[in-house]
C-alpha cells in the first residue's frame, strides 16, 4: 500500500466546511506540529511500498520548510520517499501522479490532523490483506465512532426516521460495508477508484486539491462511482480535534479531542497509569475514570491500558509510573466499557450485536490471555 498525502499547512480556517472546534479543557497546538504528529504516527502505521508527500506551506510556515523536510526524512527513512513542496490542485496534477501508483491500494490523505492511534499494525495489515484484490473499494480509516454508528443506514450522517437498513449492508469477519459514492479524502482507496475520480470527465479549470474540497467536490462536478465502502471494526485513526463538528455531536466524554503528549518530540513522554488524581506534565491514563480530561478536569487523558498504548508513542516513552494496586482484569473490563461508550454515542442509530462483539474481540486481541464471553 502507498501512502499518498496531499495537503496545505496553514493557520487560516476554511471559509466554509469544518469550522466548529471544541477542545474544551485541552490546549491548542499549531497545525504545523499537529501535522508532524500525524506524519510520525503514519511512519509506524504500515510498511509502505512508497510514500508520496505533496505539501504546500502557507507563508507563515515557509521559513520552517527545512525543519519539516528533515523531520520527514528522519521519520520515513526506510521507505521509498517522494517529497514535493507543492500540493496537487487541479485535475491534471492528479492525472499526472497516476503513473506513480504501482500498488493497488492507496492511503489517500488530504488532511493534516488524523493520528494513527492503534497499538499495533496487526489490524490494519489484516484489513489490507482482505481487500488487496478489490477493484472499486474504499476504507474509512478515521472517524470510527461516526462511521460505525451510520454504516448500517448507508453512512447517512443524520438519523433516518424511520430507521432504515441499507440493502447493501454486509458484515464480514474484519469489517462492515455498504455500497456508496463516498469521496472523502481520508480513505484507503483502490487504484481503480483513483482513476475513476480523476480521469472521468474534464474539470481541470476547477481548483480541486482534494476530492471533498470545501464548497465544491467531485459530486458537484461529475458522477462519482458507487463502490464498496468499508467501515473498520477498530479505531485506526483519531481526528485530533475530535468529533463535535458532526451532527449529532460525539462529545469529548465519548471520543475526545486529543493532545500531543508532553515530551513527544523530545522522546520524553511520561506515562502515569491507574491513578485517580491528575498530574500535570504527564500523560495520565486510567480506564476506570468516569471522565476524560478534555470534558472534565477531574478526568483522565486516555482510557487505554498499558497493552494498547498508541504505537507512535512507544519508542518515545521515557518513564512509566504504574499504580501497584491496580487489578489488571478490571482495567481491561473498563477499557472495553470505554469502547462501547465510543460506539454508542446516540440512541438514534442501530449497531448490530454481532458487530459490537466483533469490535470487542478486536480490542481483546491486545490481551491474548482473555477472551470475550458471549
CSV table of C-alpha atoms in Angstrom, one decimal:
chain,number,residue,atom,x,y,z
A,1,UNK,CA,0.0,0.0,0.0
A,2,UNK,CA,1.1,3.5,-0.9
A,3,UNK,CA,0.9,6.5,1.5
A,4,UNK,CA,-0.2,9.5,-0.5
A,5,UNK,CA,-0.6,12.7,1.4
A,6,UNK,CA,-1.6,15.9,-0.4
A,7,UNK,CA,-2.1,18.9,1.9
A,8,UNK,CA,-1.8,22.5,2.8
A,9,UNK,CA,-0.5,23.6,6.2
A,10,UNK,CA,-1.9,26.9,7.3
A,11,UNK,CA,-3.4,28.6,10.4
A,12,UNK,CA,-6.2,30.2,8.3
A,13,UNK,CA,-9.5,28.4,8.9
A,14,UNK,CA,-11.6,27.5,5.9
A,15,UNK,CA,-14.3,29.9,5.0
A,16,UNK,CA,-16.8,27.1,4.7
A,17,UNK,CA,-16.7,23.4,5.8
A,18,UNK,CA,-15.4,22.3,9.1
A,19,UNK,CA,-15.3,25.3,11.4
A,20,UNK,CA,-16.5,24.2,14.8
A,21,UNK,CA,-13.7,23.0,17.1
A,22,UNK,CA,-14.5,22.5,20.8
A,23,UNK,CA,-11.4,21.3,22.6
A,24,UNK,CA,-12.8,22.3,26.0
A,25,UNK,CA,-10.1,21.7,28.6
A,26,UNK,CA,-7.3,20.8,26.1
A,27,UNK,CA,-4.7,23.3,25.0
A,28,UNK,CA,-4.3,24.4,21.4
A,29,UNK,CA,-1.5,23.3,19.0
A,30,UNK,CA,-0.2,24.7,15.8
A,31,UNK,CA,-1.3,22.9,12.6
A,32,UNK,CA,2.4,22.6,11.8
A,33,UNK,CA,3.0,20.5,15.0
A,34,UNK,CA,-0.2,18.5,14.6
A,35,UNK,CA,0.9,17.6,11.0
A,36,UNK,CA,4.3,16.4,12.4
A,37,UNK,CA,2.5,14.3,15.0
A,38,UNK,CA,0.3,12.8,12.2
A,39,UNK,CA,3.3,12.1,10.0
A,40,UNK,CA,5.2,10.4,12.9
A,41,UNK,CA,2.1,8.2,13.5
A,42,UNK,CA,1.8,7.2,9.9
A,43,UNK,CA,5.5,6.4,9.7
A,44,UNK,CA,4.9,3.5,12.0
A,45,UNK,CA,1.4,2.6,10.8
A,46,UNK,CA,2.3,0.3,7.9
A,47,UNK,CA,5.2,-1.0,5.8
A,48,UNK,CA,4.5,1.3,2.9
A,49,UNK,CA,5.6,0.3,-0.6
A,50,UNK,CA,6.0,4.0,-1.3
A,51,UNK,CA,5.5,7.3,0.4
A,52,UNK,CA,4.3,10.3,-1.6
A,53,UNK,CA,4.1,13.6,0.2
A,54,UNK,CA,2.9,16.7,-1.6
A,55,UNK,CA,2.9,19.6,0.9
A,56,UNK,CA,2.2,23.3,0.4
A,57,UNK,CA,3.1,25.6,3.3
A,58,UNK,CA,1.4,28.9,3.9
A,59,UNK,CA,3.6,32.0,4.2
A,60,UNK,CA,3.6,31.7,8.0
A,61,UNK,CA,5.4,28.4,7.7
A,62,UNK,CA,7.7,28.7,4.7
A,63,UNK,CA,10.6,29.5,6.9
A,64,UNK,CA,10.2,26.1,8.6
A,65,UNK,CA,10.3,24.0,5.4
A,66,UNK,CA,13.8,22.8,6.1
A,67,UNK,CA,12.8,21.8,9.6
A,68,UNK,CA,9.8,19.8,8.3
A,69,UNK,CA,11.9,18.2,5.5
A,70,UNK,CA,14.5,16.9,7.9
A,71,UNK,CA,11.7,15.6,10.2
A,72,UNK,CA,10.1,13.8,7.3
A,73,UNK,CA,13.3,12.2,6.1
A,74,UNK,CA,14.1,11.0,9.6
A,75,UNK,CA,10.7,9.5,10.2
A,76,UNK,CA,10.3,7.9,6.7
A,77,UNK,CA,14.0,6.9,6.3
A,78,UNK,CA,13.3,3.3,5.5
A,79,UNK,CA,10.7,4.0,2.7
A,80,UNK,CA,10.9,5.0,-0.9
A,81,UNK,CA,10.0,8.7,-0.4
A,82,UNK,CA,8.8,11.2,-2.9
A,83,UNK,CA,8.6,14.7,-1.3
A,84,UNK,CA,7.4,17.8,-3.1
A,85,UNK,CA,6.6,21.2,-1.7
A,86,UNK,CA,3.6,21.9,-3.9
A,87,UNK,CA,0.3,20.0,-3.4
A,88,UNK,CA,-1.9,18.9,-6.3
A,89,UNK,CA,-4.6,21.4,-7.1
A,90,UNK,CA,-6.0,20.6,-10.5
A,91,UNK,CA,-7.2,17.5,-12.3
A,92,UNK,CA,-4.1,17.3,-14.5
A,93,UNK,CA,-1.9,17.2,-11.4
A,94,UNK,CA,-3.9,14.2,-10.1
A,95,UNK,CA,-3.8,12.6,-13.5
A,96,UNK,CA,0.0,13.0,-13.8
A,97,UNK,CA,0.5,11.2,-10.4
A,98,UNK,CA,-1.3,8.2,-11.6
A,99,UNK,CA,2.0,7.0,-13.1
A,100,UNK,CA,3.4,6.8,-9.5
A,101,UNK,CA,0.8,4.4,-8.3
A,102,UNK,CA,2.3,1.0,-8.6
A,103,UNK,CA,0.2,-0.6,-5.9
A,104,UNK,CA,-3.5,-1.4,-5.9
A,105,UNK,CA,-4.1,0.3,-2.5
A,106,UNK,CA,-3.5,3.9,-1.6
A,107,UNK,CA,-3.8,5.5,1.8
A,108,UNK,CA,-5.3,8.7,0.4
A,109,UNK,CA,-4.9,11.6,2.8
A,110,UNK,CA,-5.6,15.3,2.1
A,111,UNK,CA,-5.7,16.4,5.7
A,112,UNK,CA,-3.1,17.1,8.4
A,113,UNK,CA,-4.8,16.2,11.6
A,114,UNK,CA,-5.6,12.4,11.8
A,115,UNK,CA,-3.4,10.4,14.1
A,116,UNK,CA,-2.8,6.6,13.7
A,117,UNK,CA,-4.0,5.6,17.1
A,118,UNK,CA,-3.8,1.8,17.1
A,119,UNK,CA,-1.3,0.0,19.3
A,120,UNK,CA,0.0,-2.3,16.6
A,121,UNK,CA,-0.2,-2.6,12.9
A,122,UNK,CA,-1.9,-6.0,13.1
A,123,UNK,CA,-5.5,-5.0,12.4
A,124,UNK,CA,-4.6,-2.7,9.5
A,125,UNK,CA,-2.4,-5.4,8.0
A,126,UNK,CA,-5.3,-7.9,8.2
A,127,UNK,CA,-7.7,-5.3,6.6
A,128,UNK,CA,-5.3,-4.6,3.8
A,129,UNK,CA,-4.9,-8.3,3.1
A,130,UNK,CA,-8.6,-8.7,3.0
A,131,UNK,CA,-9.1,-6.0,0.3
A,132,UNK,CA,-5.9,-6.2,-1.7
A,133,UNK,CA,-7.7,-7.7,-4.7
A,134,UNK,CA,-10.7,-5.3,-4.7
A,135,UNK,CA,-11.2,-3.1,-7.7
A,136,UNK,CA,-13.7,-0.4,-6.6
A,137,UNK,CA,-13.4,-0.1,-2.9
A,138,UNK,CA,-12.5,2.3,-0.1
A,139,UNK,CA,-11.9,2.1,3.7
A,140,UNK,CA,-12.7,5.0,6.0
A,141,UNK,CA,-9.6,5.0,8.2
A,142,UNK,CA,-10.7,7.7,10.6
A,143,UNK,CA,-14.0,8.9,12.2
A,144,UNK,CA,-14.5,5.4,13.7
A,145,UNK,CA,-17.3,6.3,16.1
A,146,UNK,CA,-19.2,8.2,13.4
A,147,UNK,CA,-18.8,5.5,10.7
A,148,UNK,CA,-19.7,2.6,12.9
A,149,UNK,CA,-23.0,4.2,14.0
A,150,UNK,CA,-24.0,5.2,10.5
A,151,UNK,CA,-22.8,2.3,8.3
A,152,UNK,CA,-26.0,0.2,8.7
A,153,UNK,CA,-28.1,3.0,7.3
A,154,UNK,CA,-25.7,3.6,4.3
A,155,UNK,CA,-23.4,6.1,6.0
A,156,UNK,CA,-26.0,8.8,6.0
A,157,UNK,CA,-24.7,11.2,8.7
A,158,UNK,CA,-28.1,12.0,10.2
A,159,UNK,CA,-30.5,9.5,11.9
A,160,UNK,CA,-33.1,8.2,9.5
A,161,UNK,CA,-36.8,8.2,10.6
A,162,UNK,CA,-38.0,5.6,10.5
A,163,UNK,CA,-34.7,3.7,11.0
A,164,UNK,CA,-33.7,2.1,7.7
A,165,UNK,CA,-31.2,-0.7,6.8
A,166,UNK,CA,-29.3,-0.1,3.7
A,167,UNK,CA,-29.9,-3.0,1.3
A,168,UNK,CA,-26.1,-3.4,0.6
A,169,UNK,CA,-25.1,-3.5,4.2
A,170,UNK,CA,-22.9,-6.6,5.0
A,171,UNK,CA,-21.0,-7.8,8.0
A,172,UNK,CA,-17.6,-9.5,7.4
A,173,UNK,CA,-15.1,-11.0,9.8
A,174,UNK,CA,-13.0,-7.9,10.0
A,175,UNK,CA,-15.2,-5.1,8.8
A,176,UNK,CA,-18.7,-4.0,7.7
A,177,UNK,CA,-19.5,-2.4,4.4
A,178,UNK,CA,-22.2,-0.7,2.3
A,179,UNK,CA,-22.1,0.5,-1.3
A,180,UNK,CA,-21.8,4.3,-1.5
A,181,UNK,CA,-20.3,7.1,-3.5
A,182,UNK,CA,-18.1,8.3,-0.7
A,183,UNK,CA,-15.3,10.6,-1.9
A,184,UNK,CA,-13.9,11.7,1.4
A,185,UNK,CA,-10.2,12.4,1.4
A,186,UNK,CA,-9.4,10.3,4.5
A,187,UNK,CA,-9.7,6.8,3.0
A,188,UNK,CA,-7.8,3.9,1.7
A,189,UNK,CA,-8.8,3.7,-1.9
A,190,UNK,CA,-8.1,1.3,-4.8
A,191,UNK,CA,-6.1,2.4,-7.8
A,192,UNK,CA,-9.2,1.9,-10.0
A,193,UNK,CA,-11.2,4.3,-7.7
A,194,UNK,CA,-8.5,6.9,-8.0
A,195,UNK,CA,-8.6,6.5,-11.8
A,196,UNK,CA,-12.4,6.9,-11.9
A,197,UNK,CA,-12.3,10.0,-9.7
A,198,UNK,CA,-9.6,11.9,-11.7
A,199,UNK,CA,-9.8,10.6,-15.3
A,200,UNK,CA,-13.5,10.6,-16.0
A,201,UNK,CA,-14.9,13.9,-17.3
A,202,UNK,CA,-12.9,17.1,-17.8
A,203,UNK,CA,-12.7,19.7,-15.0
A,204,UNK,CA,-9.1,20.9,-15.0
A,205,UNK,CA,-10.4,24.5,-14.8
A,206,UNK,CA,-11.7,23.9,-11.3
A,207,UNK,CA,-9.4,24.0,-8.3
A,208,UNK,CA,-9.7,20.7,-6.5
A,209,UNK,CA,-6.8,20.0,-4.1
A,210,UNK,CA,-8.9,17.3,-2.5
A,211,UNK,CA,-12.0,15.4,-3.8
A,212,UNK,CA,-14.1,16.8,-1.0
A,213,UNK,CA,-12.9,20.3,-1.3
A,214,UNK,CA,-14.7,23.0,0.7
A,215,UNK,CA,-17.6,24.4,-1.2
A,216,UNK,CA,-17.3,22.1,-4.2
A,217,UNK,CA,-16.3,18.5,-4.5
A,218,UNK,CA,-16.3,15.7,-7.1
A,219,UNK,CA,-20.0,15.0,-6.8
A,220,UNK,CA,-20.8,18.6,-7.7
A,221,UNK,CA,-18.7,18.4,-10.8
A,222,UNK,CA,-19.4,14.9,-12.2
A,223,UNK,CA,-20.9,11.5,-11.5
A,224,UNK,CA,-18.8,9.6,-8.9
A,225,UNK,CA,-18.7,5.8,-8.9
A,226,UNK,CA,-20.6,3.7,-6.5
A,227,UNK,CA,-18.2,1.4,-4.7
A,228,UNK,CA,-17.8,-1.0,-1.8
A,229,UNK,CA,-17.2,1.3,1.2
A,230,UNK,CA,-15.7,-0.3,4.3
A,231,UNK,CA,-16.1,0.7,8.0
A,232,UNK,CA,-13.4,-0.9,10.2
A,233,UNK,CA,-14.2,-2.7,13.4
A,234,UNK,CA,-11.5,-1.0,15.3
A,235,UNK,CA,-10.3,2.6,15.5
A,236,UNK,CA,-7.4,3.1,13.2
A,237,UNK,CA,-7.0,6.9,13.3
A,238,UNK,CA,-8.4,9.6,15.6
A,239,UNK,CA,-9.2,13.1,14.4
A,240,UNK,CA,-7.1,15.4,16.5
A,241,UNK,CA,-10.0,17.8,17.4
A,242,UNK,CA,-12.5,15.0,18.0
A,243,UNK,CA,-16.0,14.8,16.5
A,244,UNK,CA,-18.0,17.6,18.0
A,245,UNK,CA,-18.2,19.2,14.5
A,246,UNK,CA,-20.5,16.4,13.3
A,247,UNK,CA,-24.2,16.2,13.9
A,248,UNK,CA,-25.4,14.8,16.3
A,249,UNK,CA,-22.1,15.6,18.0
A,250,UNK,CA,-19.9,13.0,19.6
A,251,UNK,CA,-18.8,14.6,22.9
A,252,UNK,CA,-15.4,14.9,24.5
A,253,UNK,CA,-16.5,12.3,27.0
A,254,UNK,CA,-17.2,9.7,24.4
A,255,UNK,CA,-14.4,10.0,21.8
A,256,UNK,CA,-12.4,13.1,22.8
A,257,UNK,CA,-10.2,15.5,21.0
A,258,UNK,CA,-6.5,14.7,21.8
A,259,UNK,CA,-3.2,16.4,22.7
A,260,UNK,CA,0.3,15.9,21.5
A,261,UNK,CA,1.7,14.2,24.6
A,262,UNK,CA,4.1,16.4,26.7
A,263,UNK,CA,7.7,15.3,25.7
A,264,UNK,CA,6.6,13.6,22.4
A,265,UNK,CA,9.1,15.4,20.1
A,266,UNK,CA,11.9,15.0,22.7
A,267,UNK,CA,11.3,11.3,23.2
A,268,UNK,CA,10.4,12.0,26.8
A,269,UNK,CA,6.7,11.0,27.3
A,270,UNK,CA,6.0,10.3,30.9
A,271,UNK,CA,3.1,7.8,31.4
A,272,UNK,CA,1.1,7.8,34.7
A,273,UNK,CA,-1.2,4.8,34.8
A,274,UNK,CA,-4.1,3.8,37.0
A,275,UNK,CA,-4.1,6.8,39.4
A,276,UNK,CA,-7.2,8.7,40.4
A,277,UNK,CA,-5.6,12.1,40.5
A,278,UNK,CA,-4.2,14.1,37.6
A,279,UNK,CA,-0.5,15.1,37.3
A,280,UNK,CA,0.5,17.9,35.1
A,281,UNK,CA,3.4,17.3,32.7
A,282,UNK,CA,2.5,13.6,32.5
A,283,UNK,CA,0.2,11.6,30.2
A,284,UNK,CA,-2.5,10.4,32.6
A,285,UNK,CA,-4.2,7.1,31.7
A,286,UNK,CA,-6.9,5.4,33.7
A,287,UNK,CA,-9.8,3.5,32.1
A,288,UNK,CA,-11.7,3.4,35.4
A,289,UNK,CA,-12.1,7.2,35.5
A,290,UNK,CA,-15.7,8.4,34.6
A,291,UNK,CA,-14.4,11.3,32.6
A,292,UNK,CA,-11.9,12.4,30.0
A,293,UNK,CA,-9.8,15.4,31.0
A,294,UNK,CA,-11.0,17.1,27.8
A,295,UNK,CA,-14.5,17.1,29.1
A,296,UNK,CA,-13.9,17.4,32.9
A,297,UNK,CA,-10.7,18.3,34.7
A,298,UNK,CA,-11.2,15.5,37.2
A,299,UNK,CA,-10.9,13.1,34.3
A,300,UNK,CA,-8.0,11.2,32.6
A,301,UNK,CA,-6.3,11.9,29.3
A,302,UNK,CA,-7.0,8.5,27.9
A,303,UNK,CA,-8.6,5.2,28.8
A,304,UNK,CA,-6.1,2.8,27.4
A,305,UNK,CA,-4.3,0.1,29.2
A,306,UNK,CA,-0.5,-0.3,29.0
A,307,UNK,CA,-1.1,-3.0,26.5
A,308,UNK,CA,-2.7,-0.8,23.9
A,309,UNK,CA,-0.9,2.5,24.0
A,310,UNK,CA,-0.7,4.1,20.5
A,311,UNK,CA,2.2,2.6,18.6
A,312,UNK,CA,3.5,6.1,17.8
A,313,UNK,CA,4.2,6.7,21.5
A,314,UNK,CA,6.1,3.5,22.3
A,315,UNK,CA,9.6,4.5,21.3
A,316,UNK,CA,9.2,8.0,22.8
A,317,UNK,CA,8.3,7.0,26.3
A,318,UNK,CA,10.9,7.7,29.0
A,319,UNK,CA,9.0,6.8,32.2
A,320,UNK,CA,6.0,4.7,33.1
A,321,UNK,CA,4.6,5.1,36.6
A,322,UNK,CA,2.1,2.3,37.1
A,323,UNK,CA,-0.1,2.2,40.2
A,324,UNK,CA,0.9,-1.0,42.0
A,325,UNK,CA,-2.6,-1.5,43.4
A,326,UNK,CA,-4.5,-1.9,40.1
A,327,UNK,CA,-6.3,-5.1,39.1
A,328,UNK,CA,-5.3,-5.9,35.5
A,329,UNK,CA,-8.6,-7.7,34.6
A,330,UNK,CA,-10.7,-4.9,36.0
A,331,UNK,CA,-8.7,-2.3,33.9
A,332,UNK,CA,-9.3,-4.3,30.8
A,333,UNK,CA,-13.1,-4.5,31.5
A,334,UNK,CA,-13.2,-0.8,32.0
A,335,UNK,CA,-11.2,-0.3,28.8
A,336,UNK,CA,-13.8,-2.3,26.9
A,337,UNK,CA,-16.5,-0.2,28.5
A,338,UNK,CA,-14.9,2.9,27.1
A,339,UNK,CA,-15.0,1.3,23.6
A,340,UNK,CA,-18.7,0.7,24.0
A,341,UNK,CA,-19.2,4.3,25.1
A,342,UNK,CA,-17.3,5.4,22.0
A,343,UNK,CA,-19.6,3.5,19.6
A,344,UNK,CA,-22.9,4.0,21.3
A,345,UNK,CA,-22.9,7.8,21.1
A,346,UNK,CA,-26.5,8.3,20.2
A,347,UNK,CA,-29.7,6.4,20.7
A,348,UNK,CA,-30.9,7.1,17.2
A,349,UNK,CA,-28.6,4.7,15.3
A,350,UNK,CA,-28.6,0.9,15.1
A,351,UNK,CA,-25.5,-1.2,15.7
A,352,UNK,CA,-25.9,-5.0,15.5
A,353,UNK,CA,-24.9,-7.1,18.5
A,354,UNK,CA,-22.8,-9.1,16.2
A,355,UNK,CA,-20.8,-6.0,15.2
A,356,UNK,CA,-20.4,-5.0,18.8
A,357,UNK,CA,-19.0,-8.4,19.7
A,358,UNK,CA,-16.6,-8.3,16.7
A,359,UNK,CA,-15.4,-4.8,17.8
A,360,UNK,CA,-14.7,-6.0,21.4
A,361,UNK,CA,-12.9,-9.1,20.1
A,362,UNK,CA,-10.6,-6.9,18.0
A,363,UNK,CA,-9.7,-4.9,21.1
A,364,UNK,CA,-9.2,-8.1,23.2
A,365,UNK,CA,-6.5,-9.2,20.8
A,366,UNK,CA,-4.2,-6.9,22.8
A,367,UNK,CA,-4.8,-9.3,25.7
A,368,UNK,CA,-4.3,-12.9,24.5
A,369,UNK,CA,-4.9,-14.3,27.9
A,370,UNK,CA,-8.5,-13.2,27.9
A,371,UNK,CA,-11.5,-13.9,25.6
A,372,UNK,CA,-15.0,-12.5,25.3
A,373,UNK,CA,-17.8,-14.5,26.9
A,374,UNK,CA,-20.9,-14.0,24.8
